[in-house]
Amino acid sequence: MKPQIIIALDFKSKEEALAFVGRFTDPAYFKIGMELFYAAGPDVVREVKARGHKVFLDLKLHDIPNTVKSAMRVLGTLGVDMTNVHAAGGRRMMAAALEGLTEGAAVRAEQTGEPATRPLLIAVTQLTSTDQAMLGEELCISGDMKDVVAHYARNAAAAGLDGVVCSAWEAGDIHGQVDPGFLTVTPGIRLAGDAADDQSRIATPARAVALGADYLVIGRSITRADDPVAAYQRCLREMEE
Ligand code: C5P
């Protein structure tokens, strides 16, 4: 598939987020994460969708299978295009999430009369803020980051999920080890010259595409730019080069 950019709407209120979204006249793909969702609730999802954009609801669920399934059933009614869990919750939790999401999408279809479309379900492998030292010393996971990420990706695929969140540096390996069609969603993207901030495993848009990323999640390189639309277009150009 042609790689796509997902812009992270990391804002503290619905007003701020929608003012930002309003700058984008063409349909785009936006990520709503914990900060915005906890502040504004499902309303902000509906409003971004109503403006013709796609939504990745990034809430990274991680709990016992039954709880995750019930929560996913609710998220499935919101009409988002993609959502996620932590692969660390295990295969049973991921499979339960998928069931809940599928049920929620069916409920939505009944309510709206639209065909049931299950949102894509993606698993976070290792956060892009985690580096090799932290993996071993704090999380007590021995093994190379690449192998750990690939292992989690295989678990996600076995549970029937559509793809994983990983760094661009692991995307090619995952396509090779799991399935070329298994999606890789890659945060930790920075335009050349921008600060890494709290991210560890970063790549530029061009490098991420070269490494095989399917979706590039970009936050601060776009949201903190003086001209966010121009920064978005620069990312698109860089991806196409
Ligand atoms: O500003 P920046 O481009 O670093 O934003 C990256 C976004 O992707 C943030 O919203 C962050 O929560 C999210 N994310 C991440 N690493 C993951 C999963 C999601 O950085 N593994």
Coordinates of C-alpha atoms and ligand atoms in Angstrom, one line a residue:
M1 CA 0.0 0.0 0.0
K2 CA 1.0 3.6 -0.5
P3 CA 2.3 4.9 2.8
Q4 CA 0.1 7.4 4.6
I5 CA 0.7 10.1 7.2
I6 CA -1.4 10.1 10.4
I7 CA -1.2 13.5 12.3
A8 CA -1.2 13.1 16.1
L9 CA -3.7 15.5 17.6
D10 CA -1.9 15.8 20.9
F11 CA -4.0 18.8 22.2
K12 CA -5.6 19.3 25.6
S13 CA -9.0 20.4 24.5
K14 CA -11.6 19.8 21.7
E15 CA -11.5 23.5 20.8
E16 CA -7.7 23.5 20.2
A17 CA -7.9 20.2 18.3
L18 CA -10.7 21.3 16.1
A19 CA -9.1 24.7 15.4
F20 CA -6.0 22.7 14.2
V21 CA -8.0 20.3 12.2
G22 CA -9.8 23.2 10.5
R23 CA -6.5 24.2 8.9
F24 CA -6.6 21.0 6.8
T25 CA -9.1 21.5 3.9
D26 CA -8.3 18.2 2.2
P27 CA -9.3 14.9 3.9
A28 CA -6.5 13.8 6.3
Y29 CA -5.8 11.1 8.9
F30 CA -5.7 12.2 12.5
K31 CA -4.7 10.3 15.6
I32 CA -6.7 11.0 18.8
G33 CA -4.7 9.9 21.8
M34 CA -5.3 9.7 25.5
E35 CA -4.9 13.4 26.4
L36 CA -7.5 14.6 23.9
F37 CA -9.9 11.6 24.4
Y38 CA -9.9 11.9 28.2
A39 CA -10.5 15.7 28.0
A40 CA -13.1 15.7 25.2
G41 CA -14.6 12.2 25.1
P42 CA -16.1 10.5 22.1
D43 CA -17.6 13.8 20.8
V44 CA -14.2 14.9 19.4
V45 CA -14.0 11.6 17.4
R46 CA -17.4 12.3 15.9
E47 CA -16.5 15.9 15.1
V48 CA -13.3 15.0 13.3
K49 CA -15.1 12.3 11.4
A50 CA -17.9 14.7 10.5
R51 CA -15.3 16.9 8.8
G52 CA -14.5 14.1 6.5
H53 CA -11.2 12.9 8.0
K54 CA -10.1 9.5 9.2
V55 CA -9.4 8.8 12.8
F56 CA -6.9 6.5 14.6
L57 CA -8.0 6.2 18.2
D58 CA -4.8 5.6 20.1
L59 CA -5.8 4.5 23.6
K60 CA -3.4 1.5 23.8
L61 CA -5.7 -0.7 25.8
H62 CA -4.0 -3.2 28.2
D63 CA -6.1 -5.1 30.8
I64 CA -7.6 -8.5 31.4
P65 CA -9.2 -10.0 28.2
N66 CA -12.8 -9.5 29.4
T67 CA -12.3 -5.8 30.3
V68 CA -10.5 -5.1 27.0
K69 CA -13.3 -6.9 25.0
S70 CA -16.0 -4.8 26.7
A71 CA -14.1 -1.6 26.2
M72 CA -13.5 -2.4 22.5
R73 CA -17.1 -3.1 22.0
V74 CA -17.8 0.5 23.0
L75 CA -15.0 1.9 20.8
G76 CA -16.3 -0.2 17.9
T77 CA -19.5 1.9 17.9
L78 CA -17.7 5.2 17.4
G79 CA -16.9 4.7 13.7
V80 CA -13.1 5.2 14.0
D81 CA -10.8 3.8 11.3
M82 CA -8.1 2.3 13.5
T83 CA -7.5 1.7 17.2
N84 CA -5.0 -0.2 19.3
V85 CA -4.0 -2.4 22.3
H86 CA -0.6 -3.2 23.9
A87 CA 0.7 -6.5 22.6
A88 CA 2.1 -7.0 26.1
G89 CA -1.4 -7.9 27.1
G90 CA -0.9 -11.3 25.4
R91 CA -2.6 -13.2 22.6
R92 CA -5.8 -13.9 24.5
M93 CA -6.3 -10.3 25.3
M94 CA -5.6 -9.3 21.7
A95 CA -8.1 -11.9 20.4
A96 CA -10.7 -10.6 22.9
A97 CA -10.1 -7.1 21.7
L98 CA -10.8 -8.1 18.2
E99 CA -14.0 -9.8 19.1
G100 CA -15.2 -6.8 21.1
L101 CA -14.4 -4.4 18.3
T102 CA -16.1 -6.6 15.7
E103 CA -19.2 -6.7 17.9
G104 CA -19.2 -2.9 18.4
A105 CA -18.9 -2.3 14.6
A106 CA -21.9 -4.6 14.1
V107 CA -23.9 -2.6 16.7
R108 CA -22.9 0.6 14.9
A109 CA -24.0 -0.8 11.6
E110 CA -27.5 -1.6 13.1
Q111 CA -27.7 1.9 14.5
T112 CA -26.7 3.8 11.4
G113 CA -27.8 1.4 8.6
E114 CA -24.3 1.6 7.2
P115 CA -22.4 -1.6 6.3
A116 CA -20.4 -3.0 9.3
T117 CA -16.8 -2.0 8.9
R118 CA -14.5 -3.2 11.6
P119 CA -11.8 -0.6 12.4
L120 CA -8.2 -1.8 11.9
L121 CA -6.8 -3.2 15.1
I122 CA -3.1 -2.6 15.8
A123 CA -0.9 -3.7 18.6
V124 CA 1.8 -1.6 20.2
T125 CA 5.0 -3.7 20.3
Q126 CA 7.5 -1.6 22.2
L127 CA 7.0 2.1 22.6
T128 CA 9.2 4.2 20.4
S129 CA 10.5 6.0 23.6
T130 CA 11.9 2.7 24.8
D131 CA 15.5 2.0 23.9
Q132 CA 17.6 -1.2 24.2
A133 CA 19.0 -0.3 27.6
M134 CA 15.6 0.4 29.1
L135 CA 14.2 -2.9 27.6
G136 CA 16.8 -4.9 29.5
E137 CA 17.3 -2.9 32.6
E138 CA 13.8 -1.6 33.5
L139 CA 11.5 -4.0 31.7
C140 CA 13.7 -7.0 32.3
I141 CA 13.2 -8.2 28.7
S142 CA 16.4 -9.8 27.5
G143 CA 17.0 -10.0 23.8
D144 CA 17.5 -7.6 21.0
M145 CA 14.9 -4.9 20.4
K146 CA 14.3 -6.1 16.9
D147 CA 13.7 -9.7 18.0
V148 CA 11.4 -8.6 20.8
V149 CA 9.4 -6.4 18.5
A150 CA 9.2 -9.2 15.9
H151 CA 8.0 -11.7 18.5
Y152 CA 5.3 -9.4 19.7
A153 CA 4.3 -8.8 16.0
R154 CA 4.0 -12.6 15.5
N155 CA 1.7 -12.8 18.6
A156 CA -0.4 -10.0 17.2
A157 CA -0.7 -11.7 13.8
A158 CA -1.6 -15.0 15.5
A159 CA -4.4 -13.2 17.4
G160 CA -5.8 -12.0 14.1
L161 CA -4.8 -8.3 14.4
D162 CA -4.1 -6.2 11.3
G163 CA -0.7 -4.8 12.2
V164 CA 1.5 -3.3 14.8
V165 CA 2.9 0.0 16.1
C166 CA 6.7 -0.1 16.0
S167 CA 9.5 2.1 15.0
A168 CA 10.3 2.6 11.4
W169 CA 13.6 0.7 12.0
E170 CA 11.7 -2.5 12.7
A171 CA 9.1 -2.2 9.9
G172 CA 11.0 -4.1 7.2
D173 CA 11.8 -6.9 9.5
I174 CA 8.2 -7.3 10.5
H175 CA 7.0 -7.4 6.9
G176 CA 9.6 -10.1 6.2
Q177 CA 8.8 -12.2 9.3
V178 CA 5.1 -11.9 9.5
D179 CA 3.4 -11.1 6.2
P180 CA 4.1 -8.3 3.7
G181 CA 0.4 -7.2 4.1
F182 CA 0.6 -7.0 8.0
L183 CA 0.6 -3.2 8.7
T184 CA 3.3 -1.2 10.3
V185 CA 2.3 2.0 12.0
T186 CA 5.4 4.0 12.9
P187 CA 5.6 6.9 15.4
G188 CA 9.0 8.5 16.2
I189 CA 9.1 10.4 12.9
R190 CA 11.0 13.7 12.8
L191 CA 11.8 16.1 10.0
A192 CA 15.6 16.5 9.6
G193 CA 16.7 19.1 12.1
D194 CA 13.8 18.7 14.5
A195 CA 14.4 17.7 18.2
A196 CA 13.9 14.0 19.1
D197 CA 12.1 15.1 22.4
D198 CA 11.3 12.0 24.4
Q199 CA 11.5 9.6 21.4
S200 CA 14.4 7.2 21.0
R201 CA 14.0 5.2 17.8
I202 CA 13.4 8.0 15.3
A203 CA 13.5 8.3 11.5
T204 CA 12.7 11.0 8.9
P205 CA 9.6 10.5 6.7
A206 CA 11.8 9.5 3.7
R207 CA 13.8 7.0 5.8
A208 CA 10.6 5.6 7.3
V209 CA 9.1 4.9 3.9
A210 CA 12.4 3.4 2.6
L211 CA 12.4 1.1 5.7
G212 CA 8.9 -0.1 4.8
A213 CA 6.5 1.8 7.1
D214 CA 2.9 1.8 6.0
Y215 CA 1.6 4.6 8.3
L216 CA 3.8 7.4 9.6
V217 CA 2.4 8.9 12.8
I218 CA 3.7 12.4 13.0
G219 CA 3.0 14.7 16.0
R220 CA 5.3 17.5 17.0
S221 CA 7.1 17.9 13.7
I222 CA 3.7 19.1 12.3
T223 CA 1.8 20.4 15.3
R224 CA 4.6 22.5 16.6
A225 CA 5.6 23.9 13.2
D226 CA 4.9 27.6 12.5
D227 CA 2.9 26.5 9.5
P228 CA 1.5 23.0 10.3
V229 CA 0.0 22.5 6.8
A230 CA 3.3 23.4 5.2
A231 CA 5.1 21.0 7.5
Y232 CA 2.5 18.3 6.6
Q233 CA 3.1 18.9 2.9
R234 CA 6.8 18.8 3.4
C235 CA 6.4 15.4 5.0
L236 CA 4.3 14.2 2.1
R237 CA 6.9 15.5 -0.4
E238 CA 9.7 13.8 1.5
M239 CA 7.8 10.5 1.5
E240 CA 7.3 10.6 -2.2
E241 CA 11.0 11.4 -3.0
Ligands
C5P1 O1 5.2 14.3 18.7 P1 5.5 12.9 18.2 O2 5.7 12.8 16.7 O3 6.6 12.3 19.0 O4 4.2 12.1 18.6 C1 4.1 10.7 18.4 C2 2.7 10.2 18.8 O5 2.6 8.8 18.6 C3 2.3 10.5 20.2 O6 0.9 10.8 20.2 C4 2.5 9.2 20.9 O7 1.6 9.0 22.0 C5 2.3 8.2 19.8 N1 3.0 6.9 20.0 C6 4.3 6.8 20.1 N2 4.9 5.6 20.3 C7 4.2 4.4 20.2 C8 2.8 4.5 20.1 C9 2.2 5.8 19.9 O8 5.0 7.8 20.1 N3 4.7 3.3 20.3

